[in-house]
Each structure stands twice: as C-alpha cells, then as structure tokens.
C-alpha cells in the first residue's frame, strides 16, 4: 500500500488537452528572493526570461523540460483544471513525437508543431491564411491585424515550444473552415471523424459553484440562452478571440478582436442574444417539418408533436394495439409493489435521438418512478433498450427514412397524413 500511495501520477494527452494534468501555468517561473513585497512589478508575474531563445518569445525546450521535472504538480491530475500554457506546449510536442514514433522513418515526418498542423490540418482544409511566422507574401502581410496596444506581439515568433499554446495566426475564413469540419465532420474535406467529434464535445470537469465546465480544450457554457456552448478563448496582449461551437443547432460563432478591449465573452453574449432565439425558431420549424404530424398506414397510426422543444410520440396504434399503453403498463407492473401512485392515462413518450439521422429511442423510463424525487437510479437513461425484440428490432426503436415513419419491431411503415 505504501508503494501505491507513493506512485507518481502519469500525465496523459487528454489531461494536457483539458488542463487537468496539474502542470503549472507558465514554466519556467520567475524566481524572486525579495518576497514578500507590497508591490509586484508586472514583469515578475511573467515566465522567466532566462534560458529563452534569442529569436523567440518562448523559453527553450531544455528550460521547459527542466522546470517540469523540477517543480511538483499544482494539484493531482483530474482534481480540477489549472490553465496551463506549458501543458499545451507539452501536448504539441507530444503530438509531434507520437506521429514520428508511429512511422518507420521519423526523419521524413514533421519535426515541429507548425509542420504537423500544416500537413494534417492547414493543407487538407486549404487554410491559406494560417501560419506561425510572419510570411514573406506581401498580400498576406498586408492583412495581418496590428493592435493599437502591445504592437510588438505581431512580430514575435513563439517558437516550436510555445507555438502550440498561442503562436498561431489565422483568419476568419480559415477558422470558419475548422468550424465547418467540427459541425459537419462527414462533409467534404473533413479531417476529424464524427466519432472523435462526439468524444471531443463533452465536459470533463464541472465547477459546482459557477455555471462553467471544462473540456478538451473547451471552456463550456452549459446554458448560453438555453443552449450548451463549447468555447475556446484566446488571449495575448493586444489580441483576443473566441471560437464557439453550438452543436445542438449546428452553428458556430467566431470573434476576433484587437486592441485594448478584451471582453470577448460579453460580445458573445450580445451576439447570442440577437441570433440564438431566431435560430431556435428555425431549428424547431425544421424538426416539425421532418417529424411532426400524423403518420398512417391503413388502421395503423402514429402521432408526433413538438412540445416545449422536445419531440414527443403521442400515439402509436399498430394492428389495433395501443403500443405506448402496452409498454407503459408492463413497465409499471415491474415497480407496482412500490408505494407509488399509478398514472390514470398513458402519457406521451419523448423521442431521444440515437445520433443517427432520423433514428430515435422511446424514452419510457419507469412510469412509476419518473417523477419520484431522489429515486436511486435515473429512470430514463437506465431503461433504454428494453430486453424485448421482435423481427430483429427492439420495441423502443423508431426511425424515419426518406420521409417515411418506421416501427421495425412491428414490421410497419407509415406515411404522413395529407
């Protein structure tokens, strides 16, 4: 047990990407002997100026690695996020090394973060206005925004070590291409698989006292005008940006700001206040167009409505059987021994998307437990995929294909009633 207690935690790429590795913000730190003092010079709050390359803003690789080895973690991994530029630098360096290790000839592979991004992201997405050093191309140079304050930062290369943390220049058009491949990974020219995007767009840590979550590398707003927003802010002296993905509506917002004003979050809220309500209406209208209404085939009938933003199956009669009531009564009987009031009528059932276009599961939950406060298991997600199939399909599955409603376990398809 003593050995287990003394084991040093291993740092993973996921921890680095989500600022959950516990590595300090900027290494190597500035050392001071005259502490405490009443006034701290601003330059003392910056990373150490020692051991920096003469041509770049960043510390050398040797200085960073020595500091990472020397100083203990701020906290243990996954305890809570510690924003770390050093962690992002290590992530970029690790990506380069992993790519080289995965190929027979490492010398023929990209040797730096900027080379790896150019090969795997910039070139495939045709991002012609993204780079890490001021280009020689006069046309590109003429479009680089120079802030009214801290103008020197436009000319400072960050170098191979710090490039992953903040050395990239990019344009609105190029960032829009990145946004498009995240919102539609299966679209033409995508460089990220849909499975990776689903894994990527989710929180890894939630602050209980504030409405904010952290992902890899997202700063997540759980409710930005009632939608979850995955944001990534960027800030250097004179430069401020916000890259915002809203998966629910398949939209993105990109903010690029130079100068003294740095509050991109307030700009985001103002933009969202004006656009999200309208986009929500368009979203609901499209859902109703595709799914809502009455669907029939002879005597078989299904009724679907959009209620408070949720798609609901109101009725499903197949071969004279009230399917919703049949399943509802069966699930109720499983918990009838509990002291819970039985429902007098069969309620509508929510349709939960499976992530495959037009496919849904019926969210029955446990009828007698769905509204019970502090019930042991969350009834809805714990009750999907009822262990009963027919015709090779689960009885809680429905889907639409080419405008036709299908209930596969009953072997029936229904058309929208005209």
JSON list of C-alpha atoms in Angstrom, two decimals, residues 169-395:
[
{"chain": "A", "resi": 169, "resn": "UNK", "atom": "CA", "xyz": [-2.06, 33.44, -36.72]},
{"chain": "A", "resi": 170, "resn": "UNK", "atom": "CA", "xyz": [-5.33, 32.73, -38.51]},
{"chain": "A", "resi": 171, "resn": "UNK", "atom": "CA", "xyz": [-8.08, 34.46, -40.44]},
{"chain": "A", "resi": 172, "resn": "UNK", "atom": "CA", "xyz": [-11.83, 34.44, -40.01]},
{"chain": "A", "resi": 173, "resn": "UNK", "atom": "CA", "xyz": [-12.19, 32.48, -43.24]},
{"chain": "A", "resi": 174, "resn": "UNK", "atom": "CA", "xyz": [-9.72, 29.80, -42.17]},
{"chain": "A", "resi": 175, "resn": "UNK", "atom": "CA", "xyz": [-11.28, 29.41, -38.73]},
{"chain": "A", "resi": 176, "resn": "UNK", "atom": "CA", "xyz": [-14.67, 29.06, -40.42]},
{"chain": "A", "resi": 177, "resn": "UNK", "atom": "CA", "xyz": [-13.27, 26.04, -42.30]},
{"chain": "A", "resi": 178, "resn": "UNK", "atom": "CA", "xyz": [-12.22, 24.49, -38.99]},
{"chain": "A", "resi": 179, "resn": "UNK", "atom": "CA", "xyz": [-15.67, 25.24, -37.59]},
{"chain": "A", "resi": 180, "resn": "UNK", "atom": "CA", "xyz": [-17.32, 23.58, -40.57]},
{"chain": "A", "resi": 181, "resn": "UNK", "atom": "CA", "xyz": [-15.37, 20.34, -40.19]},
{"chain": "A", "resi": 182, "resn": "UNK", "atom": "CA", "xyz": [-16.33, 20.18, -36.49]},
{"chain": "A", "resi": 183, "resn": "UNK", "atom": "CA", "xyz": [-20.01, 20.85, -37.16]},
{"chain": "A", "resi": 184, "resn": "UNK", "atom": "CA", "xyz": [-20.12, 18.50, -40.16]},
{"chain": "A", "resi": 185, "resn": "UNK", "atom": "CA", "xyz": [-17.24, 16.02, -39.84]},
{"chain": "A", "resi": 186, "resn": "UNK", "atom": "CA", "xyz": [-18.62, 13.73, -42.54]},
{"chain": "A", "resi": 187, "resn": "UNK", "atom": "CA", "xyz": [-18.81, 16.59, -45.03]},
{"chain": "A", "resi": 188, "resn": "UNK", "atom": "CA", "xyz": [-16.43, 17.08, -47.91]},
{"chain": "A", "resi": 189, "resn": "UNK", "atom": "CA", "xyz": [-12.87, 17.78, -46.83]},
{"chain": "A", "resi": 190, "resn": "UNK", "atom": "CA", "xyz": [-13.38, 16.88, -43.16]},
{"chain": "A", "resi": 191, "resn": "UNK", "atom": "CA", "xyz": [-10.25, 15.99, -41.20]},
{"chain": "A", "resi": 192, "resn": "UNK", "atom": "CA", "xyz": [-11.86, 14.72, -37.97]},
{"chain": "A", "resi": 193, "resn": "UNK", "atom": "CA", "xyz": [-14.10, 11.65, -37.74]},
{"chain": "A", "resi": 194, "resn": "UNK", "atom": "CA", "xyz": [-17.64, 12.02, -36.40]},
{"chain": "A", "resi": 195, "resn": "UNK", "atom": "CA", "xyz": [-16.79, 9.61, -33.59]},
{"chain": "A", "resi": 196, "resn": "UNK", "atom": "CA", "xyz": [-13.86, 11.76, -32.45]},
{"chain": "A", "resi": 197, "resn": "UNK", "atom": "CA", "xyz": [-16.02, 14.90, -32.55]},
{"chain": "A", "resi": 198, "resn": "UNK", "atom": "CA", "xyz": [-18.65, 13.24, -30.35]},
{"chain": "A", "resi": 199, "resn": "UNK", "atom": "CA", "xyz": [-15.93, 12.23, -27.91]},
{"chain": "A", "resi": 200, "resn": "UNK", "atom": "CA", "xyz": [-14.42, 15.70, -28.05]},
{"chain": "A", "resi": 201, "resn": "UNK", "atom": "CA", "xyz": [-17.57, 17.77, -27.49]},
{"chain": "A", "resi": 202, "resn": "UNK", "atom": "CA", "xyz": [-18.31, 16.98, -23.87]},
{"chain": "A", "resi": 203, "resn": "UNK", "atom": "CA", "xyz": [-17.27, 18.22, -20.44]},
{"chain": "A", "resi": 204, "resn": "UNK", "atom": "CA", "xyz": [-14.53, 16.60, -18.39]},
{"chain": "A", "resi": 205, "resn": "UNK", "atom": "CA", "xyz": [-14.94, 18.77, -15.29]},
{"chain": "A", "resi": 206, "resn": "UNK", "atom": "CA", "xyz": [-17.79, 20.84, -13.83]},
{"chain": "A", "resi": 207, "resn": "UNK", "atom": "CA", "xyz": [-17.38, 23.67, -11.36]},
{"chain": "A", "resi": 208, "resn": "UNK", "atom": "CA", "xyz": [-20.22, 23.23, -8.88]},
{"chain": "A", "resi": 209, "resn": "UNK", "atom": "CA", "xyz": [-20.32, 26.85, -7.76]},
{"chain": "A", "resi": 210, "resn": "UNK", "atom": "CA", "xyz": [-20.37, 28.52, -11.19]},
{"chain": "A", "resi": 211, "resn": "UNK", "atom": "CA", "xyz": [-22.07, 27.81, -14.47]},
{"chain": "A", "resi": 212, "resn": "UNK", "atom": "CA", "xyz": [-18.98, 26.65, -16.33]},
{"chain": "A", "resi": 213, "resn": "UNK", "atom": "CA", "xyz": [-17.48, 23.35, -17.38]},
{"chain": "A", "resi": 214, "resn": "UNK", "atom": "CA", "xyz": [-14.14, 22.40, -18.86]},
{"chain": "A", "resi": 215, "resn": "UNK", "atom": "CA", "xyz": [-13.48, 20.06, -21.77]},
{"chain": "A", "resi": 216, "resn": "UNK", "atom": "CA", "xyz": [-10.53, 19.30, -24.03]},
{"chain": "A", "resi": 217, "resn": "UNK", "atom": "CA", "xyz": [-9.77, 22.14, -24.66]},
{"chain": "A", "resi": 218, "resn": "UNK", "atom": "CA", "xyz": [-13.16, 23.76, -24.21]},
{"chain": "A", "resi": 219, "resn": "UNK", "atom": "CA", "xyz": [-14.42, 26.36, -21.77]},
{"chain": "A", "resi": 220, "resn": "UNK", "atom": "CA", "xyz": [-18.06, 25.26, -21.75]},
{"chain": "A", "resi": 221, "resn": "UNK", "atom": "CA", "xyz": [-21.07, 27.45, -21.03]},
{"chain": "A", "resi": 222, "resn": "UNK", "atom": "CA", "xyz": [-23.82, 24.98, -20.00]},
{"chain": "A", "resi": 223, "resn": "UNK", "atom": "CA", "xyz": [-26.62, 27.42, -20.83]},
{"chain": "A", "resi": 224, "resn": "UNK", "atom": "CA", "xyz": [-25.98, 30.23, -23.30]},
{"chain": "A", "resi": 225, "resn": "UNK", "atom": "CA", "xyz": [-29.55, 31.36, -23.89]},
{"chain": "A", "resi": 226, "resn": "UNK", "atom": "CA", "xyz": [-30.64, 27.77, -23.18]},
{"chain": "A", "resi": 227, "resn": "UNK", "atom": "CA", "xyz": [-28.08, 26.02, -25.39]},
{"chain": "A", "resi": 228, "resn": "UNK", "atom": "CA", "xyz": [-24.75, 24.48, -24.45]},
{"chain": "A", "resi": 229, "resn": "UNK", "atom": "CA", "xyz": [-21.82, 26.36, -26.00]},
{"chain": "A", "resi": 230, "resn": "UNK", "atom": "CA", "xyz": [-18.33, 24.91, -26.36]},
{"chain": "A", "resi": 231, "resn": "UNK", "atom": "CA", "xyz": [-15.99, 27.90, -26.42]},
{"chain": "A", "resi": 232, "resn": "UNK", "atom": "CA", "xyz": [-12.24, 28.31, -26.75]},
{"chain": "A", "resi": 233, "resn": "UNK", "atom": "CA", "xyz": [-10.92, 31.72, -25.87]},
{"chain": "A", "resi": 234, "resn": "UNK", "atom": "CA", "xyz": [-7.52, 33.01, -26.90]},
{"chain": "A", "resi": 235, "resn": "UNK", "atom": "CA", "xyz": [-5.76, 35.98, -25.33]},
{"chain": "A", "resi": 236, "resn": "UNK", "atom": "CA", "xyz": [-2.42, 37.62, -25.96]},
{"chain": "A", "resi": 237, "resn": "UNK", "atom": "CA", "xyz": [-1.56, 41.27, -25.30]},
{"chain": "A", "resi": 238, "resn": "UNK", "atom": "CA", "xyz": [-3.49, 43.13, -27.99]},
{"chain": "A", "resi": 239, "resn": "UNK", "atom": "CA", "xyz": [-5.20, 40.03, -29.42]},
{"chain": "A", "resi": 240, "resn": "UNK", "atom": "CA", "xyz": [-8.40, 38.38, -28.18]},
{"chain": "A", "resi": 241, "resn": "UNK", "atom": "CA", "xyz": [-10.54, 35.68, -29.76]},
{"chain": "A", "resi": 242, "resn": "UNK", "atom": "CA", "xyz": [-13.45, 33.35, -29.11]},
{"chain": "A", "resi": 243, "resn": "UNK", "atom": "CA", "xyz": [-14.20, 30.17, -31.06]},
{"chain": "A", "resi": 244, "resn": "UNK", "atom": "CA", "xyz": [-17.69, 28.90, -30.20]},
{"chain": "A", "resi": 245, "resn": "UNK", "atom": "CA", "xyz": [-19.39, 25.65, -31.24]},
{"chain": "A", "resi": 246, "resn": "UNK", "atom": "CA", "xyz": [-23.11, 25.13, -30.57]},
{"chain": "A", "resi": 247, "resn": "UNK", "atom": "CA", "xyz": [-23.73, 21.51, -31.64]},
{"chain": "A", "resi": 248, "resn": "UNK", "atom": "CA", "xyz": [-27.46, 21.48, -30.87]},
{"chain": "A", "resi": 249, "resn": "UNK", "atom": "CA", "xyz": [-28.19, 23.96, -33.66]},
{"chain": "A", "resi": 250, "resn": "UNK", "atom": "CA", "xyz": [-25.11, 23.13, -35.77]},
{"chain": "A", "resi": 251, "resn": "UNK", "atom": "CA", "xyz": [-23.87, 26.71, -35.66]},
{"chain": "A", "resi": 252, "resn": "UNK", "atom": "CA", "xyz": [-20.60, 28.38, -34.80]},
{"chain": "A", "resi": 253, "resn": "UNK", "atom": "CA", "xyz": [-19.57, 31.87, -33.72]},
{"chain": "A", "resi": 254, "resn": "UNK", "atom": "CA", "xyz": [-16.06, 33.27, -34.23]},
{"chain": "A", "resi": 255, "resn": "UNK", "atom": "CA", "xyz": [-14.90, 36.53, -32.63]},
{"chain": "A", "resi": 256, "resn": "UNK", "atom": "CA", "xyz": [-11.55, 38.16, -33.46]},
{"chain": "A", "resi": 257, "resn": "UNK", "atom": "CA", "xyz": [-10.65, 41.37, -31.62]},
{"chain": "A", "resi": 258, "resn": "UNK", "atom": "CA", "xyz": [-7.54, 43.56, -31.45]},
{"chain": "A", "resi": 259, "resn": "UNK", "atom": "CA", "xyz": [-6.75, 46.48, -29.18]},
{"chain": "A", "resi": 260, "resn": "UNK", "atom": "CA", "xyz": [-7.47, 47.31, -25.55]},
{"chain": "A", "resi": 261, "resn": "UNK", "atom": "CA", "xyz": [-10.97, 45.81, -25.32]},
{"chain": "A", "resi": 262, "resn": "UNK", "atom": "CA", "xyz": [-10.62, 42.16, -24.37]},
{"chain": "A", "resi": 263, "resn": "UNK", "atom": "CA", "xyz": [-14.05, 41.07, -23.09]},
{"chain": "A", "resi": 264, "resn": "UNK", "atom": "CA", "xyz": [-14.98, 38.65, -25.87]},
{"chain": "A", "resi": 265, "resn": "UNK", "atom": "CA", "xyz": [-17.39, 36.82, -23.55]},
{"chain": "A", "resi": 266, "resn": "UNK", "atom": "CA", "xyz": [-19.63, 39.91, -23.32]},
{"chain": "A", "resi": 267, "resn": "UNK", "atom": "CA", "xyz": [-19.57, 40.26, -27.12]},
{"chain": "A", "resi": 268, "resn": "UNK", "atom": "CA", "xyz": [-20.51, 36.58, -27.37]},
{"chain": "A", "resi": 269, "resn": "UNK", "atom": "CA", "xyz": [-23.48, 37.08, -25.07]},
{"chain": "A", "resi": 270, "resn": "UNK", "atom": "CA", "xyz": [-24.67, 40.08, -27.08]},
{"chain": "A", "resi": 271, "resn": "UNK", "atom": "CA", "xyz": [-24.34, 38.17, -30.36]},
{"chain": "A", "resi": 272, "resn": "UNK", "atom": "CA", "xyz": [-26.13, 35.16, -28.88]},
{"chain": "A", "resi": 273, "resn": "UNK", "atom": "CA", "xyz": [-28.95, 37.30, -27.51]},
{"chain": "A", "resi": 274, "resn": "UNK", "atom": "CA", "xyz": [-29.67, 38.52, -31.03]},
{"chain": "A", "resi": 275, "resn": "UNK", "atom": "CA", "xyz": [-29.21, 35.32, -33.01]},
{"chain": "A", "resi": 276, "resn": "UNK", "atom": "CA", "xyz": [-30.00, 32.28, -30.87]},
{"chain": "A", "resi": 277, "resn": "UNK", "atom": "CA", "xyz": [-33.76, 32.95, -30.43]},
{"chain": "A", "resi": 278, "resn": "UNK", "atom": "CA", "xyz": [-34.18, 33.19, -34.21]},
{"chain": "A", "resi": 279, "resn": "UNK", "atom": "CA", "xyz": [-32.02, 30.13, -34.82]},
{"chain": "A", "resi": 280, "resn": "UNK", "atom": "CA", "xyz": [-34.06, 28.23, -32.23]},
{"chain": "A", "resi": 281, "resn": "UNK", "atom": "CA", "xyz": [-37.26, 29.03, -34.15]},
{"chain": "A", "resi": 282, "resn": "UNK", "atom": "CA", "xyz": [-35.68, 27.81, -37.38]},
{"chain": "A", "resi": 283, "resn": "UNK", "atom": "CA", "xyz": [-34.45, 24.68, -35.61]},
{"chain": "A", "resi": 284, "resn": "UNK", "atom": "CA", "xyz": [-37.93, 23.89, -34.27]},
{"chain": "A", "resi": 285, "resn": "UNK", "atom": "CA", "xyz": [-39.52, 24.58, -37.65]},
{"chain": "A", "resi": 286, "resn": "UNK", "atom": "CA", "xyz": [-37.18, 22.10, -39.32]},
{"chain": "A", "resi": 287, "resn": "UNK", "atom": "CA", "xyz": [-37.88, 19.44, -36.67]},
{"chain": "A", "resi": 288, "resn": "UNK", "atom": "CA", "xyz": [-41.62, 19.85, -37.18]},
{"chain": "A", "resi": 289, "resn": "UNK", "atom": "CA", "xyz": [-41.21, 19.70, -40.95]},
{"chain": "A", "resi": 290, "resn": "UNK", "atom": "CA", "xyz": [-39.36, 16.41, -40.74]},
{"chain": "A", "resi": 291, "resn": "UNK", "atom": "CA", "xyz": [-41.12, 14.57, -37.95]},
{"chain": "A", "resi": 292, "resn": "UNK", "atom": "CA", "xyz": [-44.25, 16.19, -36.51]},
{"chain": "A", "resi": 293, "resn": "UNK", "atom": "CA", "xyz": [-47.74, 15.23, -37.65]},
{"chain": "A", "resi": 294, "resn": "UNK", "atom": "CA", "xyz": [-49.94, 12.19, -38.10]},
{"chain": "A", "resi": 295, "resn": "UNK", "atom": "CA", "xyz": [-48.49, 9.13, -39.80]},
{"chain": "A", "resi": 296, "resn": "UNK", "atom": "CA", "xyz": [-50.80, 6.41, -41.15]},
{"chain": "A", "resi": 297, "resn": "UNK", "atom": "CA", "xyz": [-50.92, 3.10, -42.97]},
{"chain": "A", "resi": 298, "resn": "UNK", "atom": "CA", "xyz": [-54.45, 1.71, -43.12]},
{"chain": "A", "resi": 299, "resn": "UNK", "atom": "CA", "xyz": [-55.63, 1.45, -39.49]},
{"chain": "A", "resi": 300, "resn": "UNK", "atom": "CA", "xyz": [-52.12, 1.89, -38.10]},
{"chain": "A", "resi": 301, "resn": "UNK", "atom": "CA", "xyz": [-51.42, 5.39, -36.81]},
{"chain": "A", "resi": 302, "resn": "UNK", "atom": "CA", "xyz": [-48.69, 7.38, -35.08]},
{"chain": "A", "resi": 303, "resn": "UNK", "atom": "CA", "xyz": [-48.94, 10.96, -33.85]},
{"chain": "A", "resi": 304, "resn": "UNK", "atom": "CA", "xyz": [-45.83, 13.05, -33.22]},
{"chain": "A", "resi": 305, "resn": "UNK", "atom": "CA", "xyz": [-45.65, 16.60, -31.84]},
{"chain": "A", "resi": 306, "resn": "UNK", "atom": "CA", "xyz": [-43.01, 19.10, -30.80]},
{"chain": "A", "resi": 307, "resn": "UNK", "atom": "CA", "xyz": [-43.73, 20.14, -27.22]},
{"chain": "A", "resi": 308, "resn": "UNK", "atom": "CA", "xyz": [-41.57, 22.70, -25.41]},
{"chain": "A", "resi": 309, "resn": "UNK", "atom": "CA", "xyz": [-38.70, 21.88, -27.72]},
{"chain": "A", "resi": 310, "resn": "UNK", "atom": "CA", "xyz": [-38.95, 18.11, -27.23]},
{"chain": "A", "resi": 311, "resn": "UNK", "atom": "CA", "xyz": [-40.14, 15.65, -29.86]},
{"chain": "A", "resi": 312, "resn": "UNK", "atom": "CA", "xyz": [-42.97, 13.54, -28.37]},
{"chain": "A", "resi": 313, "resn": "UNK", "atom": "CA", "xyz": [-44.78, 10.43, -29.60]},
{"chain": "A", "resi": 314, "resn": "UNK", "atom": "CA", "xyz": [-48.41, 10.98, -28.55]},
{"chain": "A", "resi": 315, "resn": "UNK", "atom": "CA", "xyz": [-49.96, 7.89, -30.04]},
{"chain": "A", "resi": 316, "resn": "UNK", "atom": "CA", "xyz": [-48.84, 4.61, -31.61]},
{"chain": "A", "resi": 317, "resn": "UNK", "atom": "CA", "xyz": [-51.59, 2.16, -32.60]},
{"chain": "A", "resi": 318, "resn": "UNK", "atom": "CA", "xyz": [-50.41, -0.88, -34.58]},
{"chain": "A", "resi": 319, "resn": "UNK", "atom": "CA", "xyz": [-52.72, -3.79, -35.51]},
{"chain": "A", "resi": 320, "resn": "UNK", "atom": "CA", "xyz": [-55.30, -2.44, -33.08]},
{"chain": "A", "resi": 321, "resn": "UNK", "atom": "CA", "xyz": [-52.84, -2.41, -30.16]},
{"chain": "A", "resi": 322, "resn": "UNK", "atom": "CA", "xyz": [-52.08, 0.76, -28.19]},
{"chain": "A", "resi": 323, "resn": "UNK", "atom": "CA", "xyz": [-48.31, 0.22, -28.18]},
{"chain": "A", "resi": 324, "resn": "UNK", "atom": "CA", "xyz": [-47.49, 3.03, -25.76]},
{"chain": "A", "resi": 325, "resn": "UNK", "atom": "CA", "xyz": [-50.06, 1.78, -23.24]},
{"chain": "A", "resi": 326, "resn": "UNK", "atom": "CA", "xyz": [-48.87, -1.80, -23.58]},
{"chain": "A", "resi": 327, "resn": "UNK", "atom": "CA", "xyz": [-45.25, -0.91, -22.81]},
{"chain": "A", "resi": 328, "resn": "UNK", "atom": "CA", "xyz": [-46.27, 1.62, -20.17]},
{"chain": "A", "resi": 329, "resn": "UNK", "atom": "CA", "xyz": [-48.42, -0.91, -18.29]},
{"chain": "A", "resi": 330, "resn": "UNK", "atom": "CA", "xyz": [-45.71, -3.56, -18.47]},
{"chain": "A", "resi": 331, "resn": "UNK", "atom": "CA", "xyz": [-43.07, -1.24, -17.05]},
{"chain": "A", "resi": 332, "resn": "UNK", "atom": "CA", "xyz": [-45.48, -0.01, -14.39]},
{"chain": "A", "resi": 333, "resn": "UNK", "atom": "CA", "xyz": [-46.16, -3.58, -13.27]},
{"chain": "A", "resi": 334, "resn": "UNK", "atom": "CA", "xyz": [-42.44, -4.11, -12.67]},
{"chain": "A", "resi": 335, "resn": "UNK", "atom": "CA", "xyz": [-42.49, -1.47, -9.92]},
{"chain": "A", "resi": 336, "resn": "UNK", "atom": "CA", "xyz": [-46.11, -1.83, -8.77]},
{"chain": "A", "resi": 337, "resn": "UNK", "atom": "CA", "xyz": [-45.00, -3.20, -5.40]},
{"chain": "A", "resi": 338, "resn": "UNK", "atom": "CA", "xyz": [-43.54, 0.19, -4.60]},
{"chain": "A", "resi": 339, "resn": "UNK", "atom": "CA", "xyz": [-45.71, 2.76, -2.87]},
{"chain": "A", "resi": 340, "resn": "UNK", "atom": "CA", "xyz": [-46.06, 4.94, -5.94]},
{"chain": "A", "resi": 341, "resn": "UNK", "atom": "CA", "xyz": [-49.27, 6.30, -7.42]},
{"chain": "A", "resi": 342, "resn": "UNK", "atom": "CA", "xyz": [-50.28, 4.75, -10.75]},
{"chain": "A", "resi": 343, "resn": "UNK", "atom": "CA", "xyz": [-50.95, 7.08, -13.69]},
{"chain": "A", "resi": 344, "resn": "UNK", "atom": "CA", "xyz": [-54.52, 7.06, -14.94]},
{"chain": "A", "resi": 345, "resn": "UNK", "atom": "CA", "xyz": [-53.72, 7.77, -18.59]},
{"chain": "A", "resi": 346, "resn": "UNK", "atom": "CA", "xyz": [-50.87, 6.88, -20.90]},
{"chain": "A", "resi": 347, "resn": "UNK", "atom": "CA", "xyz": [-48.60, 9.94, -21.29]},
{"chain": "A", "resi": 348, "resn": "UNK", "atom": "CA", "xyz": [-46.75, 10.94, -24.42]},
{"chain": "A", "resi": 349, "resn": "UNK", "atom": "CA", "xyz": [-43.28, 9.47, -24.76]},
{"chain": "A", "resi": 350, "resn": "UNK", "atom": "CA", "xyz": [-40.20, 11.56, -25.56]},
{"chain": "A", "resi": 351, "resn": "UNK", "atom": "CA", "xyz": [-38.12, 10.60, -28.59]},
{"chain": "A", "resi": 352, "resn": "UNK", "atom": "CA", "xyz": [-34.39, 10.57, -27.82]},
{"chain": "A", "resi": 353, "resn": "UNK", "atom": "CA", "xyz": [-32.07, 10.78, -30.82]},
{"chain": "A", "resi": 354, "resn": "UNK", "atom": "CA", "xyz": [-29.54, 7.97, -31.17]},
{"chain": "A", "resi": 355, "resn": "UNK", "atom": "CA", "xyz": [-27.15, 10.25, -33.06]},
{"chain": "A", "resi": 356, "resn": "UNK", "atom": "CA", "xyz": [-28.03, 8.55, -36.34]},
{"chain": "A", "resi": 357, "resn": "UNK", "atom": "CA", "xyz": [-30.08, 10.78, -38.63]},
{"chain": "A", "resi": 358, "resn": "UNK", "atom": "CA", "xyz": [-33.82, 10.24, -38.19]},
{"chain": "A", "resi": 359, "resn": "UNK", "atom": "CA", "xyz": [-33.45, 7.46, -35.59]},
{"chain": "A", "resi": 360, "resn": "UNK", "atom": "CA", "xyz": [-34.89, 7.63, -32.06]},
{"chain": "A", "resi": 361, "resn": "UNK", "atom": "CA", "xyz": [-35.47, 5.57, -28.94]},
{"chain": "A", "resi": 362, "resn": "UNK", "atom": "CA", "xyz": [-38.71, 5.85, -26.94]},
{"chain": "A", "resi": 363, "resn": "UNK", "atom": "CA", "xyz": [-37.91, 7.29, -23.51]},
{"chain": "A", "resi": 364, "resn": "UNK", "atom": "CA", "xyz": [-40.38, 5.47, -21.26]},
{"chain": "A", "resi": 365, "resn": "UNK", "atom": "CA", "xyz": [-38.17, 5.46, -18.21]},
{"chain": "A", "resi": 366, "resn": "UNK", "atom": "CA", "xyz": [-40.01, 3.76, -15.36]},
{"chain": "A", "resi": 367, "resn": "UNK", "atom": "CA", "xyz": [-43.52, 5.22, -15.31]},
{"chain": "A", "resi": 368, "resn": "UNK", "atom": "CA", "xyz": [-43.94, 4.82, -11.55]},
{"chain": "A", "resi": 369, "resn": "UNK", "atom": "CA", "xyz": [-40.53, 6.31, -10.80]},
{"chain": "A", "resi": 370, "resn": "UNK", "atom": "CA", "xyz": [-40.06, 9.05, -13.39]},
{"chain": "A", "resi": 371, "resn": "UNK", "atom": "CA", "xyz": [-41.36, 11.79, -11.09]},
{"chain": "A", "resi": 372, "resn": "UNK", "atom": "CA", "xyz": [-40.14, 10.37, -7.80]},
{"chain": "A", "resi": 373, "resn": "UNK", "atom": "CA", "xyz": [-37.65, 12.73, -6.18]},
{"chain": "A", "resi": 374, "resn": "UNK", "atom": "CA", "xyz": [-34.28, 11.23, -5.24]},
{"chain": "A", "resi": 375, "resn": "UNK", "atom": "CA", "xyz": [-35.01, 7.86, -6.84]},
{"chain": "A", "resi": 376, "resn": "UNK", "atom": "CA", "xyz": [-31.97, 5.57, -6.73]},
{"chain": "A", "resi": 377, "resn": "UNK", "atom": "CA", "xyz": [-31.36, 5.21, -10.48]},
{"chain": "A", "resi": 378, "resn": "UNK", "atom": "CA", "xyz": [-32.17, 7.84, -13.08]},
{"chain": "A", "resi": 379, "resn": "UNK", "atom": "CA", "xyz": [-35.12, 6.04, -14.67]},
{"chain": "A", "resi": 380, "resn": "UNK", "atom": "CA", "xyz": [-34.92, 7.34, -18.24]},
{"chain": "A", "resi": 381, "resn": "UNK", "atom": "CA", "xyz": [-31.38, 6.58, -19.35]},
{"chain": "A", "resi": 382, "resn": "UNK", "atom": "CA", "xyz": [-31.27, 3.43, -17.20]},
{"chain": "A", "resi": 383, "resn": "UNK", "atom": "CA", "xyz": [-34.30, 1.99, -19.01]},
{"chain": "A", "resi": 384, "resn": "UNK", "atom": "CA", "xyz": [-33.45, 2.26, -22.70]},
{"chain": "A", "resi": 385, "resn": "UNK", "atom": "CA", "xyz": [-33.22, -0.82, -24.90]},
{"chain": "A", "resi": 386, "resn": "UNK", "atom": "CA", "xyz": [-35.88, -2.87, -23.15]},
{"chain": "A", "resi": 387, "resn": "UNK", "atom": "CA", "xyz": [-34.86, -6.53, -23.32]},
{"chain": "A", "resi": 388, "resn": "UNK", "atom": "CA", "xyz": [-37.60, -7.41, -25.80]},
{"chain": "A", "resi": 389, "resn": "UNK", "atom": "CA", "xyz": [-37.09, -7.59, -29.55]},
{"chain": "A", "resi": 390, "resn": "UNK", "atom": "CA", "xyz": [-39.36, -8.52, -32.43]},
{"chain": "A", "resi": 391, "resn": "UNK", "atom": "CA", "xyz": [-38.43, -9.02, -36.07]},
{"chain": "A", "resi": 392, "resn": "UNK", "atom": "CA", "xyz": [-34.83, -8.38, -35.05]},
{"chain": "A", "resi": 393, "resn": "UNK", "atom": "CA", "xyz": [-35.51, -4.90, -33.65]},
{"chain": "A", "resi": 394, "resn": "UNK", "atom": "CA", "xyz": [-36.01, -3.53, -30.11]},
{"chain": "A", "resi": 395, "resn": "UNK", "atom": "CA", "xyz": [-39.57, -2.49, -29.30]}
]
